XYZ file of C-alpha atoms in Angstrom:
336
model
C -41.558 27.919 83.619
C -39.223 25.290 85.023
C -41.541 22.621 83.598
C -41.327 24.171 80.131
C -37.502 24.221 80.253
C -37.512 20.578 81.309
C -39.721 19.564 78.372
C -37.515 21.554 75.986
C -34.416 19.847 77.335
C -35.998 16.419 76.893
C -37.054 17.206 73.324
C -33.605 18.552 72.442
C -31.970 15.459 73.886
C -34.359 13.251 71.970
C -33.548 14.991 68.684
C -29.812 14.700 69.401
C -30.068 10.995 70.210
C -32.151 10.360 67.084
C -29.509 12.065 64.948
C -26.791 10.089 66.693
C -28.608 6.828 66.132
C -29.195 7.666 62.479
C -25.511 8.428 62.120
C -24.571 5.133 63.705
C -26.920 3.036 61.606
C -26.383 4.790 58.229
C -25.178 2.426 55.532
C -21.785 3.763 54.394
C -21.265 1.086 51.761
C -20.992 2.873 48.403
C -22.624 0.993 45.580
C -22.241 1.346 41.852
C -25.731 0.009 41.219
C -28.124 2.748 40.112
C -30.830 3.905 42.503
C -33.970 5.743 41.471
C -34.467 9.336 42.570
C -37.840 10.982 43.132
C -38.379 11.418 39.377
C -37.602 7.801 38.568
C -34.192 8.651 37.120
C -31.373 6.203 37.858
C -28.552 7.836 39.811
C -25.148 6.561 40.919
C -22.575 8.291 43.087
C -19.482 6.612 41.711
C -18.261 5.165 38.461
C -17.678 1.467 37.721
C -14.138 0.102 37.815
C -12.054 -0.679 34.729
C -14.892 -0.425 32.236
C -15.006 0.976 28.720
C -17.825 3.531 28.684
C -17.641 5.471 25.424
C -16.334 4.916 21.891
C -16.226 7.646 19.264
C -14.998 6.911 15.765
C -14.548 8.667 12.457
C -13.694 6.735 9.294
C -13.471 7.536 5.612
C -12.267 5.294 2.816
C -13.125 7.570 -0.101
C -9.755 9.310 -0.517
C -7.223 6.905 0.905
C -7.971 5.453 4.333
C -8.693 7.644 7.337
C -9.576 6.446 10.819
C -9.815 8.136 14.193
C -10.819 6.094 17.245
C -11.319 7.298 20.821
C -12.015 5.162 23.882
C -13.092 6.565 27.264
C -12.481 4.378 30.305
C -14.367 4.610 33.584
C -11.307 6.057 35.346
C -11.437 9.008 32.939
C -8.437 7.923 30.873
C -8.900 8.503 27.145
C -7.028 6.361 24.599
C -6.936 7.288 20.916
C -5.433 6.245 17.620
C -5.463 7.908 14.228
C -4.384 6.646 10.816
C -4.419 8.363 7.437
C -2.619 6.114 5.030
C -3.281 4.091 1.898
C -0.980 1.112 2.256
C -1.125 -2.078 0.182
C -3.416 -4.194 2.330
C -2.427 -7.868 2.289
C -6.046 -9.039 2.718
C -5.120 -11.487 5.450
C -8.537 -11.019 7.008
C -6.931 -10.288 10.356
C -8.424 -6.910 11.212
C -8.600 -5.354 14.658
C -11.848 -5.154 16.606
C -12.530 -2.165 18.859
C -11.522 -4.289 21.830
C -8.278 -5.393 20.140
C -7.278 -1.830 19.278
C -8.005 -0.651 22.810
C -5.964 -3.543 24.248
C -2.971 -2.485 22.137
C -3.348 1.175 23.111
C -3.536 0.342 26.819
C -0.568 -2.031 26.571
C 1.818 0.125 24.522
C 0.698 3.751 24.797
C -0.289 6.341 27.392
C -3.690 8.043 27.710
C -3.902 11.101 25.485
C -5.893 12.951 28.136
C -7.974 12.351 31.279
C -11.547 13.530 31.805
C -12.200 14.720 35.397
C -14.275 12.325 37.488
C -17.088 14.811 38.162
C -17.555 15.429 34.431
C -17.515 11.737 33.598
C -19.921 10.914 36.414
C -22.403 13.429 35.020
C -22.126 11.781 31.615
C -22.512 8.319 33.141
C -25.646 9.254 35.081
C -27.276 10.244 31.809
C -25.935 7.183 29.974
C -27.511 4.681 32.343
C -30.937 6.226 31.719
C -30.798 5.856 27.929
C -33.417 3.561 26.442
C -31.433 1.100 24.272
C -34.600 0.300 22.321
C -35.363 3.895 21.400
C -35.730 4.679 17.699
C -32.679 5.923 15.808
C -33.834 8.672 13.448
C -31.905 9.814 10.357
C -32.249 13.255 8.794
C -33.105 13.648 5.112
C -29.696 15.172 4.332
C -27.123 12.893 2.754
C -23.514 13.664 1.744
C -21.460 11.303 -0.410
C -17.844 10.518 0.542
C -18.113 12.346 3.874
C -17.209 9.250 5.840
C -18.958 8.156 9.003
C -18.562 9.449 12.550
C -20.267 7.562 15.359
C -20.646 7.971 19.112
C -21.730 4.920 21.073
C -22.021 4.295 24.804
C -22.097 1.287 27.082
C -25.573 0.965 28.623
C -25.455 -1.886 31.131
C -23.248 -3.998 28.887
C -25.033 -3.159 25.633
C -23.407 -0.824 23.096
C -25.871 1.791 21.924
C -25.180 4.230 19.070
C -26.497 7.642 20.115
C -25.378 9.782 17.166
C -24.004 9.517 13.645
C -22.730 12.109 11.203
C -20.928 12.257 7.867
C -22.600 10.513 4.942
C -25.750 10.363 7.039
C -26.879 12.361 10.056
C -28.897 10.670 12.791
C -29.604 10.578 16.519
C -31.183 8.239 19.004
C -34.625 9.605 19.842
C -34.070 9.718 23.584
C -33.612 12.798 25.793
C -30.886 11.182 27.887
C -29.012 10.172 24.738
C -29.174 13.740 23.472
C -27.880 15.078 26.801
C -25.140 12.430 26.911
C -23.959 13.327 23.413
C -23.770 17.014 24.344
C -21.902 16.298 27.577
C -19.368 14.074 25.769
C -18.619 16.854 23.279
C -18.246 19.327 26.136
C -15.952 17.021 28.107
C -13.624 16.574 25.126
C -13.515 20.306 24.459
C -12.751 21.138 28.104
C -9.583 18.998 28.132
C -8.507 19.508 24.530
C -5.664 21.903 25.334
C -4.018 19.237 27.521
C -4.257 16.542 24.872
C -1.085 14.605 23.984
C -0.094 13.455 20.506
C -2.477 10.801 19.219
C -0.737 7.445 18.538
C -0.968 5.463 15.294
C -1.927 1.785 15.260
C -1.276 0.320 11.805
C -2.898 -3.072 11.323
C -3.954 -5.181 8.346
C -6.980 -2.898 8.079
C -4.790 0.036 7.043
C -1.725 -1.432 5.381
C 0.405 -4.473 4.578
C 1.347 -6.178 7.851
C 2.749 -9.682 7.865
C 5.118 -11.980 9.753
C 7.330 -14.340 7.735
C 9.527 -17.260 8.696
C 13.103 -16.381 7.747
C 14.881 -18.897 5.474
C 18.118 -17.451 6.866
C 18.860 -16.684 10.509
C 20.624 -13.386 10.960
C 21.505 -11.129 13.860
C 22.544 -8.256 11.613
C 20.400 -5.093 11.849
C 17.437 -6.857 13.422
C 15.422 -3.618 13.249
C 15.394 -1.615 10.030
C 13.518 1.154 8.287
C 13.926 0.458 4.572
C 13.684 3.615 2.479
C 15.151 2.667 -0.917
C 15.649 -0.206 -3.310
C 19.266 -0.904 -2.294
C 18.220 -1.324 1.358
C 15.372 -3.629 0.289
C 17.786 -5.800 -1.737
C 20.164 -5.971 1.259
C 17.300 -7.084 3.511
C 16.301 -9.821 1.058
C 19.893 -11.040 0.887
C 20.286 -11.156 4.675
C 16.970 -12.912 5.418
C 16.148 -14.871 2.280
C 12.689 -13.244 2.181
C 11.825 -12.168 -1.366
C 9.454 -9.253 -0.873
C 9.680 -7.860 -4.389
C 7.850 -10.882 -5.797
C 4.936 -10.104 -3.460
C 2.312 -8.076 -5.345
C 2.072 -5.633 -2.441
C 5.688 -4.593 -3.087
C 5.704 -4.435 -6.883
C 6.050 -0.639 -7.022
C 8.910 -0.314 -4.561
C 11.846 0.820 -6.699
C 9.642 1.266 -9.771
C 11.237 3.982 -11.979
C 7.855 5.481 -12.971
C 5.940 5.164 -9.689
C 8.239 4.476 -6.774
C 6.390 3.666 -3.583
C 9.474 4.716 -1.644
C 8.585 8.318 -2.505
C 5.807 8.229 0.096
C 6.155 4.913 1.901
C 8.817 2.994 3.826
C 9.105 -0.536 5.193
C 9.692 -1.349 8.860
C 11.067 -4.791 9.659
C 12.017 -6.583 12.873
C 13.733 -9.955 13.072
C 12.728 -12.027 16.118
C 13.571 -15.517 17.387
C 11.107 -17.849 19.140
C 11.034 -21.537 20.172
C 10.048 -23.740 17.237
C 7.060 -25.212 19.107
C 5.246 -21.934 18.480
C 3.352 -21.613 15.212
C 3.660 -18.766 12.719
C 0.248 -17.551 13.870
C 1.442 -17.530 17.493
C 4.323 -15.181 16.712
C 2.626 -12.927 14.134
C 2.439 -9.253 15.121
C -1.000 -7.644 15.364
C 0.004 -4.047 14.640
C 2.767 -1.507 14.322
C 2.378 1.248 16.927
C 3.788 4.761 16.726
C 3.469 6.817 19.909
C 5.473 9.177 22.115
C 6.597 6.373 24.420
C 6.650 3.306 22.166
C 7.312 2.681 18.475
C 7.326 -0.871 17.168
C 5.403 -4.056 16.511
C 2.811 -5.093 19.063
C 0.924 -8.164 20.193
C -2.540 -8.204 21.699
C -1.300 -11.287 23.525
C 2.427 -11.954 23.519
C 3.562 -15.442 22.415
C 3.500 -17.833 25.366
C 6.900 -19.316 26.007
C 7.261 -22.300 28.351
C 9.620 -21.666 31.241
C 12.137 -24.485 31.192
C 15.839 -25.120 31.599
C 15.773 -27.419 28.580
C 17.320 -26.097 25.390
C 14.767 -26.126 22.571
C 15.272 -25.453 18.847
C 14.608 -21.873 17.751
C 13.103 -20.356 14.627
C 13.765 -16.948 13.106
C 10.841 -14.764 12.033
C 10.501 -11.325 10.508
C 7.729 -8.770 11.044
C 7.142 -6.568 7.991
C 4.900 -3.491 7.669
C 4.434 -0.678 5.170
C 4.126 2.703 6.897
C 4.180 6.392 5.879
C 7.642 7.536 4.802
C 7.231 11.295 4.950
C 8.781 11.668 8.408
C 11.199 8.770 9.003
C 12.363 10.433 12.238
C 9.057 9.274 13.738
C 10.566 5.788 13.849
C 13.847 6.649 15.614
C 12.480 5.233 18.867
C 11.898 1.915 17.095
C 15.488 1.727 15.872
C 16.841 2.819 19.256
C 14.992 0.010 21.009
C 12.354 2.164 22.754
């Protein structure tokens, strides 16, 4: 009997020491690289850092221009912009890429909502198992002028469209893509009630946006919202910029079809060293959000730090924006 107790004690001690040794030698270094589970599915326990994971978009140019863009970052922060406006595009060819628009949103606006980490991790663990080379299958149904809505995800650095709706309806023929799409919809719905107001990012894609060199330098009313012909004439007199001879402004003040009935003009006069080019100082967008309203740069003009006095040039940002609710631009006039 004593012998049996001794053996039991030895075995118990051995088990305890084995557990202790395993605990001491366990690798505690968390990795973001996917491991395979027993079924061959890639699994990660944490999300990557500072990475764009998901883009959803909805666009329609049939009845005016409509755009809604949503970007989901790996920290759960969701950035969005929406525009519904038919401005007079100046065809400068300077449109915003997805990356450009996101850069502006991150720089000038706040996330509209945040997806909880556990929900996003579940989405991500399905994303990384999507086959990027799977077939994308369209349904037979087709609807004209319904626009296009797309969901695409970042699969190891490659953007893969997993679903499309609107004019055409289609899905990536992959079970993980189908699950990912469903989880993304569910994640958005679960946080929808906490969603903040979606910002607007007006670029050359949506409206007339241009930066001009001012023939006259003025410090008078450097920020203005022009809402009528008299204000437009005063602006032209102060700056020497003749907007009314630009074809994009031909209907402003027109007695039969006055663009001021639905549109206004935002302008900002800025001064920069003359070694910068017009392209260097040209604004990329006009942003309207809860915390910032005004012109924005993807990359601000680089000014050399020096004690030397250098000649300056006066420039003017000009954009056509919706005029229905001019109070939306109070923050711009107040200086943010």
